[in-house]
Each structure stands twice: as structure tokens, then as C-alpha cells.
mmCIF file of N, CA and C in Angstrom:
data_model
loop_
_atom_site.group_PDB
_atom_site.id
_atom_site.type_symbol
_atom_site.label_atom_id
_atom_site.label_comp_id
_atom_site.label_asym_id
_atom_site.label_seq_id
_atom_site.Cartn_x
_atom_site.Cartn_y
_atom_site.Cartn_z
ATOM 1 N N MET A 1 17.706 35.618 -5.207
ATOM 2 C CA MET A 1 18.150 36.455 -6.308
ATOM 3 C C MET A 1 17.368 37.766 -6.289
ATOM 4 N N THR A 2 18.071 38.844 -6.490
ATOM 5 C CA THR A 2 17.466 40.169 -6.512
ATOM 6 C C THR A 2 16.920 40.465 -7.908
ATOM 7 N N ASP A 3 15.769 41.119 -7.963
ATOM 8 C CA ASP A 3 15.209 41.556 -9.237
ATOM 9 C C ASP A 3 16.170 42.567 -9.850
ATOM 10 N N PRO A 4 16.690 42.310 -11.062
ATOM 11 C CA PRO A 4 17.662 43.216 -11.678
ATOM 12 C C PRO A 4 17.153 44.640 -11.869
ATOM 13 N N LYS A 5 15.838 44.844 -11.857
ATOM 14 C CA LYS A 5 15.286 46.186 -12.042
ATOM 15 C C LYS A 5 15.065 46.913 -10.722
ATOM 16 N N SER A 6 15.258 46.222 -9.619
ATOM 17 C CA SER A 6 15.029 46.827 -8.305
ATOM 18 C C SER A 6 16.206 47.720 -7.912
ATOM 19 N N PRO A 7 15.935 48.881 -7.316
ATOM 20 C CA PRO A 7 17.024 49.755 -6.864
ATOM 21 C C PRO A 7 17.681 49.265 -5.577
ATOM 22 N N GLU A 8 17.148 48.203 -4.996
ATOM 23 C CA GLU A 8 17.699 47.688 -3.745
ATOM 24 C C GLU A 8 17.889 46.178 -3.854
ATOM 25 N N SER A 9 19.024 45.723 -3.341
ATOM 26 C CA SER A 9 19.312 44.293 -3.311
ATOM 27 C C SER A 9 19.119 43.776 -1.895
ATOM 28 N N LEU A 10 18.592 42.552 -1.776
ATOM 29 C CA LEU A 10 18.448 41.883 -0.483
ATOM 30 C C LEU A 10 19.279 40.610 -0.514
ATOM 31 N N PHE A 11 20.087 40.414 0.531
ATOM 32 C CA PHE A 11 20.956 39.239 0.637
ATOM 33 C C PHE A 11 20.874 38.734 2.064
ATOM 34 N N GLN A 12 20.670 37.441 2.233
ATOM 35 C CA GLN A 12 20.585 36.893 3.587
ATOM 36 C C GLN A 12 21.848 36.130 3.944
ATOM 37 N N VAL A 13 22.242 36.262 5.213
ATOM 38 C CA VAL A 13 23.423 35.567 5.726
ATOM 39 C C VAL A 13 23.123 35.100 7.146
ATOM 40 N N ARG A 14 23.512 33.891 7.445
ATOM 41 C CA ARG A 14 23.337 33.314 8.782
ATOM 42 C C ARG A 14 24.603 33.574 9.593
ATOM 43 N N VAL A 15 24.443 33.863 10.884
ATOM 44 C CA VAL A 15 25.586 34.079 11.779
ATOM 45 C C VAL A 15 26.049 32.726 12.321
ATOM 46 N N TYR A 16 27.336 32.431 12.131
ATOM 47 C CA TYR A 16 27.947 31.192 12.625
ATOM 48 C C TYR A 16 28.911 31.514 13.764
ATOM 49 N N TYR A 17 29.372 30.458 14.458
ATOM 50 C CA TYR A 17 30.332 30.657 15.549
ATOM 51 C C TYR A 17 31.529 31.485 15.105
ATOM 52 N N GLU A 18 32.036 31.193 13.924
ATOM 53 C CA GLU A 18 33.225 31.892 13.439
ATOM 54 C C GLU A 18 33.012 33.400 13.304
ATOM 55 N N ASP A 19 31.765 33.839 13.252
ATOM 56 C CA ASP A 19 31.449 35.258 13.093
ATOM 57 C C ASP A 19 31.386 36.011 14.417
ATOM 58 N N THR A 20 31.380 35.273 15.541
ATOM 59 C CA THR A 20 31.152 35.910 16.840
ATOM 60 C C THR A 20 32.447 36.106 17.619
ATOM 61 N N ASP A 21 32.380 37.001 18.596
ATOM 62 C CA ASP A 21 33.523 37.257 19.469
ATOM 63 C C ASP A 21 33.318 36.549 20.807
ATOM 64 N N ALA A 22 34.192 36.828 21.768
ATOM 65 C CA ALA A 22 34.122 36.169 23.078
ATOM 66 C C ALA A 22 32.820 36.479 23.813
ATOM 67 N N GLY A 23 32.176 37.579 23.464
ATOM 68 C CA GLY A 23 30.911 37.948 24.100
ATOM 69 C C GLY A 23 29.697 37.300 23.446
ATOM 70 N N GLY A 24 29.923 36.542 22.374
ATOM 71 C CA GLY A 24 28.826 35.858 21.710
ATOM 72 C C GLY A 24 28.062 36.698 20.702
ATOM 73 N N VAL A 25 28.610 37.859 20.359
ATOM 74 C CA VAL A 25 27.965 38.712 19.356
ATOM 75 C C VAL A 25 28.863 38.779 18.119
ATOM 76 N N VAL A 26 28.290 39.205 17.008
ATOM 77 C CA VAL A 26 29.076 39.307 15.781
ATOM 78 C C VAL A 26 30.212 40.303 15.997
ATOM 79 N N PHE A 27 31.437 39.858 15.717
ATOM 80 C CA PHE A 27 32.622 40.713 15.784
ATOM 81 C C PHE A 27 32.454 41.816 14.742
ATOM 82 N N TYR A 28 32.738 43.046 15.121
ATOM 83 C CA TYR A 28 32.402 44.197 14.282
ATOM 84 C C TYR A 28 32.941 44.095 12.855
ATOM 85 N N ALA A 29 34.151 43.603 12.674
ATOM 86 C CA ALA A 29 34.745 43.527 11.334
ATOM 87 C C ALA A 29 34.021 42.526 10.438
ATOM 88 N N ASN A 30 33.343 41.575 11.033
ATOM 89 C CA ASN A 30 32.645 40.576 10.216
ATOM 90 C C ASN A 30 31.445 41.157 9.476
ATOM 91 N N TYR A 31 30.913 42.269 9.958
ATOM 92 C CA TYR A 31 29.850 42.928 9.198
ATOM 93 C C TYR A 31 30.373 43.337 7.815
ATOM 94 N N LEU A 32 31.654 43.713 7.756
ATOM 95 C CA LEU A 32 32.230 44.104 6.471
ATOM 96 C C LEU A 32 32.242 42.931 5.499
ATOM 97 N N LYS A 33 32.483 41.721 6.007
ATOM 98 C CA LYS A 33 32.409 40.525 5.160
ATOM 99 C C LYS A 33 30.990 40.327 4.637
ATOM 100 N N PHE A 34 30.019 40.502 5.524
ATOM 101 C CA PHE A 34 28.624 40.329 5.112
ATOM 102 C C PHE A 34 28.258 41.335 4.013
ATOM 103 N N LEU A 35 28.693 42.584 4.190
ATOM 104 C CA LEU A 35 28.385 43.620 3.202
ATOM 105 C C LEU A 35 29.070 43.325 1.873
ATOM 106 N N GLU A 36 30.318 42.848 1.939
ATOM 107 C CA GLU A 36 31.058 42.489 0.721
ATOM 108 C C GLU A 36 30.336 41.380 -0.040
ATOM 109 N N ARG A 37 29.904 40.365 0.675
ATOM 110 C CA ARG A 37 29.184 39.258 0.029
ATOM 111 C C ARG A 37 27.905 39.761 -0.634
ATOM 112 N N ALA A 38 27.213 40.664 0.042
ATOM 113 C CA ALA A 38 25.965 41.203 -0.513
ATOM 114 C C ALA A 38 26.229 41.977 -1.803
ATOM 115 N N ARG A 39 27.274 42.813 -1.814
ATOM 116 C CA ARG A 39 27.598 43.567 -3.033
ATOM 117 C C ARG A 39 27.988 42.625 -4.166
ATOM 118 N N THR A 40 28.803 41.630 -3.848
ATOM 119 C CA THR A 40 29.267 40.679 -4.860
ATOM 120 C C THR A 40 28.107 39.890 -5.457
ATOM 121 N N GLU A 41 27.206 39.421 -4.619
ATOM 122 C CA GLU A 41 26.065 38.647 -5.117
ATOM 123 C C GLU A 41 25.107 39.518 -5.921
ATOM 124 N N TRP A 42 24.992 40.788 -5.537
ATOM 125 C CA TRP A 42 24.149 41.699 -6.310
ATOM 126 C C TRP A 42 24.707 41.852 -7.725
ATOM 127 N N LEU A 43 26.017 42.090 -7.816
ATOM 128 C CA LEU A 43 26.632 42.202 -9.138
ATOM 129 C C LEU A 43 26.427 40.915 -9.931
ATOM 130 N N ARG A 44 26.584 39.781 -9.262
ATOM 131 C CA ARG A 44 26.371 38.487 -9.926
ATOM 132 C C ARG A 44 24.928 38.387 -10.456
ATOM 133 N N ASP A 45 23.960 38.806 -9.637
ATOM 134 C CA ASP A 45 22.555 38.797 -10.066
ATOM 135 C C ASP A 45 22.328 39.692 -11.285
ATOM 136 N N LEU A 46 23.135 40.750 -11.393
ATOM 137 C CA LEU A 46 23.028 41.669 -12.529
ATOM 138 C C LEU A 46 23.792 41.167 -13.752
ATOM 139 N N GLY A 47 24.452 40.009 -13.620
ATOM 140 C CA GLY A 47 25.213 39.453 -14.733
ATOM 141 C C GLY A 47 26.635 39.955 -14.813
ATOM 142 N N ILE A 48 27.124 40.555 -13.729
ATOM 143 C CA ILE A 48 28.501 41.063 -13.687
ATOM 144 C C ILE A 48 29.353 40.069 -12.913
ATOM 145 N N ASN A 49 30.358 39.513 -13.578
ATOM 146 C CA ASN A 49 31.257 38.545 -12.963
ATOM 147 C C ASN A 49 32.586 39.240 -12.677
ATOM 148 N N GLN A 50 32.895 39.470 -11.404
ATOM 149 C CA GLN A 50 34.103 40.216 -11.058
ATOM 150 C C GLN A 50 35.377 39.507 -11.500
ATOM 151 N N SER A 51 35.439 38.190 -11.350
ATOM 152 C CA SER A 51 36.650 37.485 -11.780
ATOM 153 C C SER A 51 36.775 37.539 -13.302
ATOM 154 N N GLY A 52 35.644 37.545 -13.998
ATOM 155 C CA GLY A 52 35.669 37.692 -15.448
ATOM 156 C C GLY A 52 36.185 39.055 -15.877
ATOM 157 N N LEU A 53 35.777 40.110 -15.161
ATOM 158 C CA LEU A 53 36.271 41.462 -15.463
ATOM 159 C C LEU A 53 37.772 41.565 -15.238
ATOM 160 N N ALA A 54 38.270 40.864 -14.232
ATOM 161 C CA ALA A 54 39.707 40.893 -13.946
ATOM 162 C C ALA A 54 40.494 40.319 -15.119
ATOM 163 N N VAL A 55 39.942 39.308 -15.766
ATOM 164 C CA VAL A 55 40.622 38.665 -16.894
ATOM 165 C C VAL A 55 40.361 39.412 -18.199
ATOM 166 N N SER A 56 39.091 39.659 -18.515
ATOM 167 C CA SER A 56 38.750 40.229 -19.824
ATOM 168 C C SER A 56 39.078 41.713 -19.960
ATOM 169 N N GLU A 57 38.915 42.470 -18.880
ATOM 170 C CA GLU A 57 39.136 43.921 -18.961
ATOM 171 C C GLU A 57 40.220 44.414 -18.013
ATOM 172 N N GLN A 58 40.841 43.500 -17.302
ATOM 173 C CA GLN A 58 41.874 43.839 -16.315
ATOM 174 C C GLN A 58 41.386 44.914 -15.347
ATOM 175 N N ARG A 59 40.196 44.675 -14.800
ATOM 176 C CA ARG A 59 39.595 45.594 -13.836
ATOM 177 C C ARG A 59 39.340 44.864 -12.530
ATOM 178 N N LEU A 60 39.687 45.527 -11.432
ATOM 179 C CA LEU A 60 39.429 45.019 -10.086
ATOM 180 C C LEU A 60 38.646 46.073 -9.320
ATOM 181 N N PHE A 61 37.998 45.652 -8.244
ATOM 182 C CA PHE A 61 37.286 46.587 -7.375
ATOM 183 C C PHE A 61 37.921 46.562 -5.998
ATOM 184 N N VAL A 62 38.189 47.746 -5.463
ATOM 185 C CA VAL A 62 38.790 47.869 -4.134
ATOM 186 C C VAL A 62 37.952 48.837 -3.307
ATOM 187 N N VAL A 63 37.903 48.604 -2.011
ATOM 188 C CA VAL A 63 37.208 49.532 -1.117
ATOM 189 C C VAL A 63 38.137 50.709 -0.856
ATOM 190 N N LYS A 64 37.677 51.899 -1.188
ATOM 191 C CA LYS A 64 38.466 53.113 -0.964
ATOM 192 C C LYS A 64 38.130 53.747 0.381
ATOM 193 N N ALA A 65 36.852 53.742 0.736
ATOM 194 C CA ALA A 65 36.432 54.393 1.982
ATOM 195 C C ALA A 65 35.170 53.722 2.496
ATOM 196 N N LEU A 66 35.021 53.761 3.814
ATOM 197 C CA LEU A 66 33.784 53.259 4.405
ATOM 198 C C LEU A 66 33.533 53.954 5.720
ATOM 199 N N ASP A 67 32.252 54.001 6.045
ATOM 200 C CA ASP A 67 31.788 54.607 7.292
ATOM 201 C C ASP A 67 30.720 53.674 7.835
ATOM 202 N N MET A 68 30.949 53.130 9.032
ATOM 203 C CA MET A 68 30.008 52.165 9.620
ATOM 204 C C MET A 68 29.468 52.691 10.937
ATOM 205 N N ALA A 69 28.225 52.351 11.209
ATOM 206 C CA ALA A 69 27.610 52.637 12.510
ATOM 207 C C ALA A 69 26.955 51.345 12.983
ATOM 208 N N TYR A 70 27.262 50.976 14.212
ATOM 209 C CA TYR A 70 26.725 49.747 14.796
ATOM 210 C C TYR A 70 25.647 50.127 15.799
ATOM 211 N N ARG A 71 24.445 49.589 15.619
ATOM 212 C CA ARG A 71 23.299 49.976 16.439
ATOM 213 C C ARG A 71 22.948 48.938 17.502
ATOM 214 N N LYS A 72 22.850 47.670 17.089
ATOM 215 C CA LYS A 72 22.459 46.584 18.000
ATOM 216 C C LYS A 72 23.233 45.333 17.614
ATOM 217 N N PRO A 73 23.466 44.430 18.565
ATOM 218 C CA PRO A 73 24.262 43.239 18.245
ATOM 219 C C PRO A 73 23.470 42.160 17.509
ATOM 220 N N ALA A 74 24.182 41.453 16.651
ATOM 221 C CA ALA A 74 23.662 40.213 16.061
ATOM 222 C C ALA A 74 24.335 39.075 16.809
ATOM 223 N N ARG A 75 23.639 37.952 16.917
ATOM 224 C CA ARG A 75 24.144 36.821 17.697
ATOM 225 C C ARG A 75 24.128 35.535 16.873
ATOM 226 N N LEU A 76 24.754 34.511 17.448
ATOM 227 C CA LEU A 76 24.830 33.197 16.830
ATOM 228 C C LEU A 76 23.458 32.735 16.338
ATOM 229 N N ASP A 77 23.420 32.216 15.135
ATOM 230 C CA ASP A 77 22.230 31.669 14.475
ATOM 231 C C ASP A 77 21.249 32.712 13.953
ATOM 232 N N ASP A 78 21.491 33.994 14.202
ATOM 233 C CA ASP A 78 20.610 35.011 13.630
ATOM 234 C C ASP A 78 20.667 34.936 12.107
ATOM 235 N N LEU A 79 19.539 35.179 11.476
ATOM 236 C CA LEU A 79 19.480 35.296 10.023
ATOM 237 C C LEU A 79 19.380 36.784 9.707
ATOM 238 N N LEU A 80 20.416 37.301 9.076
ATOM 239 C CA LEU A 80 20.483 38.727 8.770
ATOM 240 C C LEU A 80 20.107 38.974 7.313
ATOM 241 N N THR A 81 19.497 40.110 7.085
ATOM 242 C CA THR A 81 19.230 40.576 5.734
ATOM 243 C C THR A 81 20.101 41.794 5.502
ATOM 244 N N ILE A 82 20.879 41.760 4.427
ATOM 245 C CA ILE A 82 21.707 42.898 4.047
ATOM 246 C C ILE A 82 21.004 43.601 2.895
ATOM 247 N N ARG A 83 20.681 44.870 3.105
ATOM 248 C CA ARG A 83 20.044 45.694 2.076
ATOM 249 C C ARG A 83 21.122 46.589 1.465
ATOM 250 N N SER A 84 21.186 46.624 0.152
ATOM 251 C CA SER A 84 22.204 47.411 -0.549
ATOM 252 C C SER A 84 21.553 48.286 -1.608
ATOM 253 N N ARG A 85 22.052 49.521 -1.712
ATOM 254 C CA ARG A 85 21.604 50.468 -2.740
ATOM 255 C C ARG A 85 22.819 51.179 -3.310
ATOM 256 N N VAL A 86 22.756 51.533 -4.572
ATOM 257 C CA VAL A 86 23.778 52.389 -5.174
ATOM 258 C C VAL A 86 23.308 53.820 -4.980
ATOM 259 N N THR A 87 24.148 54.635 -4.341
ATOM 260 C CA THR A 87 23.767 56.029 -4.108
ATOM 261 C C THR A 87 24.439 56.997 -5.077
ATOM 262 N N ARG A 88 25.573 56.554 -5.667
ATOM 263 C CA ARG A 88 26.259 57.432 -6.622
ATOM 264 C C ARG A 88 27.196 56.607 -7.486
ATOM 265 N N LEU A 89 27.253 56.968 -8.749
ATOM 266 C CA LEU A 89 28.224 56.381 -9.671
ATOM 267 C C LEU A 89 29.185 57.469 -10.099
ATOM 268 N N GLY A 90 30.465 57.246 -9.878
ATOM 269 C CA GLY A 90 31.490 58.157 -10.359
ATOM 270 C C GLY A 90 32.114 57.586 -11.625
ATOM 271 N N ARG A 91 33.108 58.265 -12.150
ATOM 272 C CA ARG A 91 33.796 57.768 -13.344
ATOM 273 C C ARG A 91 34.444 56.415 -13.073
ATOM 274 N N ALA A 92 35.044 56.301 -11.876
ATOM 275 C CA ALA A 92 35.749 55.069 -11.514
ATOM 276 C C ALA A 92 35.289 54.527 -10.161
ATOM 277 N N SER A 93 34.139 54.981 -9.680
ATOM 278 C CA SER A 93 33.723 54.549 -8.342
ATOM 279 C C SER A 93 32.220 54.300 -8.260
ATOM 280 N N ILE A 94 31.880 53.485 -7.267
ATOM 281 C CA ILE A 94 30.484 53.191 -6.950
ATOM 282 C C ILE A 94 30.310 53.431 -5.459
ATOM 283 N N HIS A 95 29.304 54.196 -5.089
ATOM 284 C CA HIS A 95 28.999 54.439 -3.679
ATOM 285 C C HIS A 95 27.766 53.614 -3.315
ATOM 286 N N PHE A 96 27.921 52.815 -2.262
ATOM 287 C CA PHE A 96 26.832 51.961 -1.789
ATOM 288 C C PHE A 96 26.383 52.404 -0.406
ATOM 289 N N ALA A 97 25.095 52.308 -0.140
ATOM 290 C CA ALA A 97 24.546 52.418 1.217
ATOM 291 C C ALA A 97 24.051 51.018 1.548
ATOM 292 N N GLN A 98 24.491 50.496 2.710
ATOM 293 C CA GLN A 98 24.114 49.134 3.080
ATOM 294 C C GLN A 98 23.664 49.085 4.529
ATOM 295 N N ARG A 99 22.711 48.176 4.788
ATOM 296 C CA ARG A 99 22.152 47.995 6.128
ATOM 297 C C ARG A 99 22.103 46.513 6.457
ATOM 298 N N ALA A 100 22.438 46.171 7.686
ATOM 299 C CA ALA A 100 22.260 44.804 8.188
ATOM 300 C C ALA A 100 21.069 44.833 9.133
ATOM 301 N N GLU A 101 20.097 43.964 8.867
ATOM 302 C CA GLU A 101 18.870 43.928 9.667
ATOM 303 C C GLU A 101 18.583 42.505 10.129
ATOM 304 N N ARG A 102 17.880 42.414 11.236
ATOM 305 C CA ARG A 102 17.345 41.136 11.726
ATOM 306 C C ARG A 102 15.855 41.344 11.924
ATOM 307 N N ASP A 103 15.054 40.610 11.186
ATOM 308 C CA ASP A 103 13.592 40.745 11.267
ATOM 309 C C ASP A 103 13.147 42.203 11.136
ATOM 310 N N GLY A 104 13.778 42.934 10.223
ATOM 311 C CA GLY A 104 13.418 44.321 9.980
ATOM 312 C C GLY A 104 14.027 45.332 10.931
ATOM 313 N N GLU A 105 14.750 44.868 11.948
ATOM 314 C CA GLU A 105 15.369 45.759 12.932
ATOM 315 C C GLU A 105 16.800 46.087 12.499
ATOM 316 N N LEU A 106 17.132 47.379 12.444
ATOM 317 C CA LEU A 106 18.458 47.822 12.027
ATOM 318 C C LEU A 106 19.511 47.435 13.066
ATOM 319 N N LEU A 107 20.560 46.738 12.607
ATOM 320 C CA LEU A 107 21.671 46.363 13.484
ATOM 321 C C LEU A 107 22.927 47.169 13.178
ATOM 322 N N ALA A 108 23.196 47.379 11.900
ATOM 323 C CA ALA A 108 24.385 48.129 11.486
ATOM 324 C C ALA A 108 24.118 48.716 10.109
ATOM 325 N N GLU A 109 24.784 49.835 9.830
ATOM 326 C CA GLU A 109 24.632 50.450 8.511
ATOM 327 C C GLU A 109 25.934 51.104 8.109
ATOM 328 N N GLY A 110 26.151 51.156 6.803
ATOM 329 C CA GLY A 110 27.398 51.730 6.336
ATOM 330 C C GLY A 110 27.283 52.304 4.941
ATOM 331 N N ASN A 111 28.217 53.191 4.652
ATOM 332 C CA ASN A 111 28.388 53.755 3.323
ATOM 333 C C ASN A 111 29.767 53.329 2.854
ATOM 334 N N ILE A 112 29.817 52.709 1.683
ATOM 335 C CA ILE A 112 31.054 52.145 1.182
ATOM 336 C C ILE A 112 31.318 52.701 -0.210
ATOM 337 N N GLN A 113 32.545 53.210 -0.414
ATOM 338 C CA GLN A 113 32.962 53.664 -1.734
ATOM 339 C C GLN A 113 33.904 52.611 -2.303
ATOM 340 N N VAL A 114 33.504 52.038 -3.434
ATOM 341 C CA VAL A 114 34.299 51.022 -4.112
ATOM 342 C C VAL A 114 34.851 51.646 -5.386
ATOM 343 N N CYS A 115 36.151 51.476 -5.613
ATOM 344 C CA CYS A 115 36.777 52.037 -6.806
ATOM 345 C C CYS A 115 37.211 50.934 -7.753
ATOM 346 N N CYS A 116 37.108 51.236 -9.024
ATOM 347 C CA CYS A 116 37.572 50.348 -10.076
ATOM 348 C C CYS A 116 39.023 50.716 -10.372
ATOM 349 N N VAL A 117 39.893 49.703 -10.400
ATOM 350 C CA VAL A 117 41.308 49.955 -10.684
ATOM 351 C C VAL A 117 41.789 49.031 -11.796
ATOM 352 N N ASP A 118 42.819 49.490 -12.491
ATOM 353 C CA ASP A 118 43.496 48.672 -13.486
ATOM 354 C C ASP A 118 44.244 47.567 -12.744
ATOM 355 N N ALA A 119 44.041 46.317 -13.129
ATOM 356 C CA ALA A 119 44.613 45.173 -12.416
ATOM 357 C C ALA A 119 46.132 45.125 -12.481
ATOM 358 N N VAL A 120 46.732 45.757 -13.469
ATOM 359 C CA VAL A 120 48.190 45.737 -13.603
ATOM 360 C C VAL A 120 48.813 46.922 -12.875
ATOM 361 N N GLN A 121 48.327 48.114 -13.156
ATOM 362 C CA GLN A 121 48.912 49.330 -12.584
ATOM 363 C C GLN A 121 48.365 49.684 -11.205
ATOM 364 N N MET A 122 47.226 49.095 -10.848
ATOM 365 C CA MET A 122 46.567 49.397 -9.573
ATOM 366 C C MET A 122 46.263 50.885 -9.434
ATOM 367 N N ARG A 123 45.886 51.491 -10.538
ATOM 368 C CA ARG A 123 45.494 52.898 -10.587
ATOM 369 C C ARG A 123 44.011 52.969 -10.952
ATOM 370 N N PRO A 124 43.335 54.066 -10.586
ATOM 371 C CA PRO A 124 41.920 54.189 -10.941
ATOM 372 C C PRO A 124 41.687 53.980 -12.436
ATOM 373 N N ALA A 125 40.598 53.285 -12.738
ATOM 374 C CA ALA A 125 40.231 53.010 -14.125
ATOM 375 C C ALA A 125 38.724 53.209 -14.269
ATOM 376 N N GLU A 126 38.314 53.631 -15.442
ATOM 377 C CA GLU A 126 36.894 53.868 -15.689
ATOM 378 C C GLU A 126 36.089 52.582 -15.496
ATOM 379 N N LEU A 127 34.906 52.737 -14.916
ATOM 380 C CA LEU A 127 34.017 51.585 -14.754
ATOM 381 C C LEU A 127 33.694 50.989 -16.123
ATOM 382 N N PRO A 128 33.645 49.671 -16.235
ATOM 383 C CA PRO A 128 33.244 49.059 -17.502
ATOM 384 C C PRO A 128 31.853 49.555 -17.919
ATOM 385 N N ALA A 129 31.681 49.785 -19.219
ATOM 386 C CA ALA A 129 30.433 50.357 -19.741
ATOM 387 C C ALA A 129 29.213 49.512 -19.380
ATOM 388 N N ASP A 130 29.339 48.193 -19.450
ATOM 389 C CA ASP A 130 28.218 47.301 -19.137
ATOM 390 C C ASP A 130 27.786 47.465 -17.680
ATOM 391 N N LEU A 131 28.750 47.528 -16.793
ATOM 392 C CA LEU A 131 28.464 47.706 -15.363
ATOM 393 C C LEU A 131 27.807 49.059 -15.120
ATOM 394 N N ARG A 132 28.368 50.098 -15.728
ATOM 395 C CA ARG A 132 27.811 51.448 -15.562
ATOM 396 C C ARG A 132 26.361 51.497 -16.042
ATOM 397 N N ALA A 133 26.078 50.876 -17.168
ATOM 398 C CA ALA A 133 24.716 50.883 -17.710
ATOM 399 C C ALA A 133 23.753 50.160 -16.772
ATOM 400 N N LYS A 134 24.165 49.009 -16.268
ATOM 401 C CA LYS A 134 23.280 48.235 -15.396
ATOM 402 C C LYS A 134 23.040 48.937 -14.063
ATOM 403 N N LEU A 135 24.100 49.471 -13.459
ATOM 404 C CA LEU A 135 23.932 50.156 -12.173
ATOM 405 C C LEU A 135 23.262 51.510 -12.343
ATOM 406 N N GLY A 136 23.558 52.190 -13.442
ATOM 407 C CA GLY A 136 22.949 53.496 -13.692
ATOM 408 C C GLY A 136 21.446 53.422 -13.838
ATOM 409 N N SER A 137 20.948 52.304 -14.344
ATOM 410 C CA SER A 137 19.507 52.168 -14.545
ATOM 411 C C SER A 137 18.754 51.925 -13.241
ATOM 412 N N ILE A 138 19.471 51.530 -12.175
ATOM 413 C CA ILE A 138 18.799 51.265 -10.896
ATOM 414 C C ILE A 138 19.236 52.205 -9.788
ATOM 415 N N GLN A 139 20.154 53.126 -10.101
ATOM 416 C CA GLN A 139 20.638 54.071 -9.089
ATOM 417 C C GLN A 139 19.490 54.918 -8.578
ATOM 418 N N GLU A 140 19.541 55.271 -7.260
ATOM 419 C CA GLU A 140 18.475 56.107 -6.695
ATOM 420 C C GLU A 140 18.496 57.484 -7.313
#
């Protein structure tokens, strides 16, 4: 569990066979799954339940944009640490900087823009006030 007052979240994920390609390294798209899990667990640690927001406030989160750079391969059984930071809060968006590391060594890094949308209209919607307050207090 991440300290709710920390500006950075740490999430660990183990690499399984299903995560690797024919060359025995993590398939590039699977890093996106790891980053998604890290963001979701961070919100959970902050007391934000995404499925609850979908029901109570009809708000969903979608990835609008991302930029990834792959530096070194991860392999089967590696234990990765995903580091996540909020770099910007918009009216309806959250910008994250995330890194995948193995024993402190950078393997991949990305910038992800997540947008809040109305669950019915699928149009941009203002971030819930509770979420904005919690993320705003730890933003860099």
C-alpha cells in the first residue's frame, strides 16, 4: 500500500509466461497493463473506487493519450516495480508519469493522459471533487 501523502506510488508486479512473447521478454503492450494496474491500485489506496464512481457519479476513466519508451527487456519471473506520479490535473484529465523498474534499473517509462468521461454520454466530464482534492494534495 502506498502512503496516501506520498507524491509517488509504488506497485509491484511479477512477470508470468502470459506476459512474454516468443523471445521470452515482456511483450511491449503488456507494460500498459502493468501501468494500468498501478494507477488503479494507487487510486484504491487513496480511497477512490472506480467502479463506485461509475455507479454513484456516472464517471469513467479512459486513456486519451500515451507516450512510451522501452529501454531494457523484462523477462519471466522478474519482479517489477511500477512508479507512478501525477504531473498535471486538468478539469477533466489526469496526467501520469510512470516507470517500470527491476531492482532500480529503468526498463520502460511512459506519460499517460487519463480523461474522466460521463458514463452515459461518453463525453468529457469534470473530475469528481474528492478525487481532485486527493490528487491535488500530492501532485508534484
